[in-house]
Every structure is written in C-alpha cells, then in structure tokens.
C-alpha cells in the first residue's frame, strides 16, 4: 500500500540520511509522462522511455482531442462498479473517475460518501445509467486459460439484479464487464481506449483498442501473447 511504501521510505532515510530516494507511482495520469521521463534518465534509458511516451500519447492523444469538444449532454451517464463486491461504486473522487472522464463519460456517483462508497441499489436505478461497467479482477490475466465463462457469470448476476432491466444501459445492451488489469496501475492508457470505445462507439468507430493492446504487449512487454487466441479483457466484445 502507499502507507507501507511511505513507512519503508522513512526507515531507509533513518538508516542512511545521505540516501537519495525517488518514489514513482506511474498510476496518476497527470504525472505519468513526467515520471517515465525521470525513470528513463535515472536508468540511462531515455530512448526507450521516449518510445513508450510516444506510444502513450498515440493511445490517449486522439481521444483527448475529441472528448474535449463534447458537450455535457453528449457524454453518457455511467455507473462503474469495483470488482470486490456488489454496489461498490467508483465515485467521482476515485482514480477510476479520471479515466472515465478522459474516455468521455459522466459519472453518476459523486464522492459525497467517499471515493469508493457502497451505494444503494435504488441510487443506481434513480440515476438511470446509460452505460454500466463492472470491473473484473483476473486470477491470471495473461495465462493460457480464458476466463470468458467467469466474465459471463459476472454479467449474468448484474443483468439479473432487481430493476436493472428498466435501466437505459440494459435496454440498449450497454452493460460491460471490463478487466481492471488494463485500466489500473501503469497500464491505464491501454484500458482508456477500451472505455472510449464502449462509451462512444460511433465517435470512435476507427479506434481499435485490441490492436493498441497487442502492440503494447509485443513492443513494450516483449511478449508474443496473442490476444486473438487468448485473453479476455472485456465482455461482451465491443461491436464495430
């Protein structure tokens, strides 16, 4: 946790006051580029860090340029729920909220009860989300075993919630299960294009999140993992 990291930093500073400590998180969108540049400088890998940042900007730049021009009415109302339990919302004060905004969504849950509140089912129904996203934590996201069945089970539980069939999200078949593997930590720029495609399929008709994801794995993770063969990161697949 962040607190544990802070405690370790204090212990190291006490053990050696002359020790210079650099803490980089890589999950904060506003600080990501600066932190990658710093790490590249420290490790004398400026060329590699710039290559990653060029790709990062290619993932998010076109989205940001488009989303900035949307009116409030053009942004769908979105309910995003954490993977750890039912009605554990990602409110406007959460780290997920910023990602939702950058994809062109409007969060229906504010942070008056905290950044990650447990909310009432009635709140969701009264706000009538146009899109609902349930985050999913994989036990082995890049393993050989696909997790479609598990994601289907999660989806079934959501759509069968009392009253959900009356929501705009259900009526328009816009309920999704999305892996937090690609939206959390330093990989958030892989997940945001998936989010944008979910929220604005017509506006981002030419956007191919899976292709960007595959390029990331091949070029920056040195992996030959084939997303066409393995890997379930969204259910159902986004219609082109």
C-alpha positions as a printed NumPy array, in Angstrom:
array([[  0.   ,   0.   ,   0.   ],
       [  1.002,   3.648,  -0.25 ],
       [  1.264,   3.819,   3.536],
       [  3.595,   0.801,   3.641],
       [  5.784,   2.412,   0.964],
       [  5.89 ,   5.613,   2.991],
       [  6.923,   3.714,   6.131],
       [  9.703,   1.932,   4.238],
       [ 10.927,   5.258,   2.899],
       [ 11.121,   6.707,   6.416],
       [ 13.014,   3.642,   7.639],
       [ 15.531,   3.907,   4.802],
       [ 16.044,   7.617,   5.414],
       [ 16.71 ,   6.938,   9.103],
       [ 19.17 ,   4.159,   8.28 ],
       [ 21.082,   6.364,   5.849],
       [ 20.295,  10.105,   5.883],
       [ 22.503,  10.597,   2.818],
       [ 20.494,   8.157,   0.743],
       [ 18.531,   9.779,  -2.084],
       [ 15.136,   8.136,  -2.555],
       [ 12.951,   8.531,  -5.611],
       [  9.325,   7.339,  -5.461],
       [  7.46 ,   6.924,  -8.726],
       [  3.868,   5.658,  -8.879],
       [  3.007,   5.564, -12.627],
       [ -0.737,   5.348, -11.968],
       [ -1.524,   9.076, -11.845],
       [ -2.452,  10.212, -15.34 ],
       [ -1.311,  13.77 , -14.756],
       [  2.148,  12.675, -13.577],
       [  2.75 ,   9.625, -15.767],
       [  4.759,  11.254, -18.573],
       [  6.996,  13.145, -16.155],
       [  7.661,  10.015, -14.111],
       [  8.529,   7.935, -17.18 ],
       [ 10.983,  10.62 , -18.278],
       [ 12.569,  10.669, -14.823],
       [ 12.941,   6.887, -14.745],
       [ 14.444,   6.915, -18.227],
       [ 17.004,   9.482, -17.103],
       [ 17.86 ,   7.588, -13.899],
       [ 18.347,   4.296, -15.755],
       [ 20.008,   5.976, -18.749],
       [ 17.215,   4.656, -20.95 ],
       [ 15.97 ,   7.957, -22.412],
       [ 15.457,   6.48 , -25.864],
       [ 13.316,   3.636, -24.51 ],
       [ 11.289,   5.923, -22.258],
       [ 10.6  ,   8.289, -25.148],
       [  9.423,   5.378, -27.268],
       [  6.944,   4.411, -24.549],
       [  5.737,   8.001, -24.216],
       [  5.249,   8.307, -27.972],
       [  3.024,   5.233, -27.822],
       [  1.259,   6.521, -24.707],
       [  0.387,   9.775, -26.477],
       [ -0.775,   7.836, -29.532],
       [ -3.176,   5.907, -27.297],
       [ -4.633,   8.904, -25.487],
       [ -3.964,  11.984, -27.613],
       [ -6.678,  11.443, -30.243],
       [ -9.211,  10.59 , -27.525],
       [ -8.482,  13.71 , -25.51 ],
       [ -8.672,  15.937, -28.591],
       [-12.116,  14.536, -29.389],
       [-13.57 ,  14.319, -25.89 ],
       [-12.681,  17.925, -25.073],
       [-15.193,  19.07 , -27.685],
       [-18.135,  17.083, -26.299],
       [-20.97 ,  18.883, -24.573],
       [-22.258,  17.608, -21.244],
       [-25.31 ,  16.18 , -22.991],
       [-23.132,  14.181, -25.372],
       [-21.422,  12.345, -22.527],
       [-23.303,   9.205, -21.426],
       [-24.25 ,   8.687, -17.791],
       [-22.048,   5.876, -16.483],
       [-22.156,   3.631, -13.45 ],
       [-18.81 ,   1.978, -12.751],
       [-18.544,  -0.705, -10.069],
       [-15.466,  -2.195,  -8.465],
       [-14.677,  -5.9  ,  -8.737],
       [-14.588,  -6.551,  -4.995],
       [-18.313,  -6.562,  -4.28 ],
       [-21.823,  -5.563,  -5.266],
       [-22.631,  -1.863,  -5.436],
       [-19.094,  -0.853,  -4.516],
       [-19.014,   2.218,  -6.715],
       [-16.153,   4.101,  -8.319],
       [-17.232,   7.593,  -7.303],
       [-16.09 ,  10.947,  -8.633],
       [-13.186,  11.08 ,  -6.156],
       [-11.698,   7.749,  -7.237],
       [ -8.78 ,   7.08 ,  -9.552],
       [-11.201,   5.359, -11.931],
       [-13.164,   8.601, -12.287],
       [-10.385,  10.44 , -14.1  ],
       [-10.119,   7.58 , -16.585],
       [-13.861,   7.701, -17.142],
       [-13.722,  11.437, -17.831],
       [-10.894,  11.049, -20.305],
       [-12.942,   8.455, -22.181],
       [-15.865,  10.863, -22.432],
       [-18.175,   9.601, -19.691],
       [-20.193,  11.214, -16.916],
       [-20.071,   9.517, -13.517],
       [-23.479,   9.112, -11.841],
       [-21.943,   8.632,  -8.361],
       [-20.389,  11.626,  -6.611],
       [-17.884,  11.429,  -3.779],
       [-20.113,  12.783,  -1.025],
       [-19.868,   9.394,   0.697],
       [-16.224,   8.796,  -0.216],
       [-14.28 ,   7.833,  -3.302],
       [-15.28 ,   4.151,  -3.179],
       [-18.653,   4.059,  -1.426],
       [-21.026,   1.173,  -1.075],
       [-24.215,   2.605,  -2.511],
       [-27.838,   1.55 ,  -2.51 ],
       [-29.35 ,  -0.286,  -5.488],
       [-32.016,   2.423,  -5.56 ],
       [-29.425,   5.095,  -6.262],
       [-28.319,   3.367,  -9.458],
       [-31.895,   2.908, -10.624],
       [-32.831,   6.512,  -9.878],
       [-29.829,   7.838, -11.823],
       [-30.647,   5.511, -14.761],
       [-27.165,   4.968, -16.225],
       [-26.865,   4.747, -19.987],
       [-23.764,   2.57 , -19.603],
       [-22.814,   0.243, -16.739],
       [-19.32 ,  -1.153, -16.291],
       [-18.402,  -3.847, -13.807],
       [-14.672,  -4.186, -13.212],
       [-13.277,  -7.715, -13.174],
       [-10.11 ,  -8.949, -11.485],
       [ -8.498, -11.868, -13.242],
       [ -6.599, -14.555, -11.389],
       [ -4.223, -14.941, -14.344],
       [ -4.832, -12.222, -16.959],
       [ -2.2  , -13.355, -19.459],
       [ -2.423, -17.071, -18.866],
       [ -3.464, -19.815, -21.242],
       [ -6.862, -20.253, -19.614],
       [ -9.536, -17.948, -20.974],
       [-11.974, -16.502, -18.473],
       [-14.988, -15.911, -20.67 ],
       [-17.157, -18.164, -18.513],
       [-16.241, -16.266, -15.352],
       [-16.986, -12.935, -17.009],
       [-20.282, -14.272, -18.314],
       [-21.23 , -15.294, -14.771],
       [-20.442, -11.803, -13.501],
       [-22.529, -10.327, -16.3  ],
       [-25.5  , -12.581, -15.567],
       [-25.515, -11.54 , -11.921],
       [-25.576,  -7.886, -12.909],
       [-28.314,  -8.026, -15.523],
       [-30.464, -10.112, -13.174],
       [-30.382,  -7.533, -10.402],
       [-33.825,  -6.385,  -9.408],
       [-34.988,  -3.472, -11.532],
       [-31.963,  -3.361, -13.791],
       [-33.948,  -4.427, -16.824],
       [-35.597,  -0.991, -16.684],
       [-32.323,   0.943, -16.937],
       [-31.241,   2.567, -20.167],
       [-27.996,   0.565, -20.019],
       [-29.893,  -2.742, -20.013],
       [-32.399,  -1.688, -22.663],
       [-29.603,  -0.647, -25.017],
       [-27.382,  -3.657, -24.199],
       [-24.666,  -1.402, -22.842],
       [-23.602,  -3.308, -19.759],
       [-19.994,  -4.487, -19.838],
       [-17.537,  -6.431, -17.72 ],
       [-14.079,  -4.91 , -18.081],
       [-10.793,  -6.253, -16.753],
       [ -9.141,  -3.898, -14.297],
       [ -5.834,  -5.408, -15.432],
       [ -5.793,  -2.953, -18.355],
       [ -7.234,   0.04 , -16.524],
       [ -5.288,   0.057, -13.273],
       [ -1.721,   0.901, -12.372],
       [  0.686,   1.899, -15.117],
       [ -1.446,   0.205, -17.802],
       [ -4.324,   2.691, -17.642],
       [ -3.54 ,   4.058, -21.121],
       [ -4.346,   0.612, -22.546],
       [ -7.741,   0.478, -20.835],
       [ -8.917,   4.022, -21.593],
       [ -9.266,   3.335, -25.347],
       [-11.477,   0.342, -24.467],
       [-13.556,   2.664, -22.283],
       [-13.819,   5.264, -25.035],
       [-14.97 ,   2.632, -27.494],
       [-17.632,   1.454, -25.03 ],
       [-18.915,   4.955, -24.367],
       [-18.694,   6.371, -27.892],
       [-18.725,   3.514, -30.427],
       [-19.768,   5.773, -33.312],
       [-17.461,   8.651, -32.452],
       [-14.5  ,   6.284, -32.203],
       [-15.534,   3.929, -34.974],
       [-11.972,   3.71 , -36.302],
       [-10.435,   3.123, -32.88 ],
       [ -9.063,  -0.393, -32.359],
       [ -8.261,  -0.88 , -28.644],
       [ -7.256,  -4.509, -29.088],
       [ -4.689,  -3.559, -31.73 ],
       [ -3.123,  -0.984, -29.389],
       [ -3.183,  -3.556, -26.595],
       [ -1.433,  -6.121, -28.805],
       [  1.207,  -3.6  , -29.843],
       [  1.866,  -2.791, -26.195],
       [  2.405,  -6.454, -25.374],
       [  4.688,  -7.06 , -28.34 ],
       [  6.742,  -3.88 , -28.248],
       [  6.955,  -2.989, -24.576],
       [  6.361,  -6.221, -22.674],
       [  8.457,  -8.363, -25.025],
       [  5.576, -10.819, -25.176],
       [  4.27 , -12.95 , -28.012],
       [  0.909, -13.317, -26.262],
       [ -1.78 , -13.314, -28.956],
       [ -4.99 , -11.543, -27.96 ],
       [ -6.826, -13.236, -30.817],
       [ -6.099, -16.626, -29.276],
       [ -6.076, -15.97 , -25.535],
       [ -7.1  , -13.318, -23.095],
       [-10.459, -11.975, -22.004],
       [-10.381,  -8.332, -21.085],
       [-13.894,  -7.228, -21.978],
       [-17.268,  -8.93 , -22.135],
       [-19.113,  -8.782, -24.384],
       [-16.823,  -7.75 , -27.207],
       [-17.421,  -4.221, -28.422],
       [-19.365,  -4.243, -31.682],
       [-17.653,  -2.443, -34.567]])
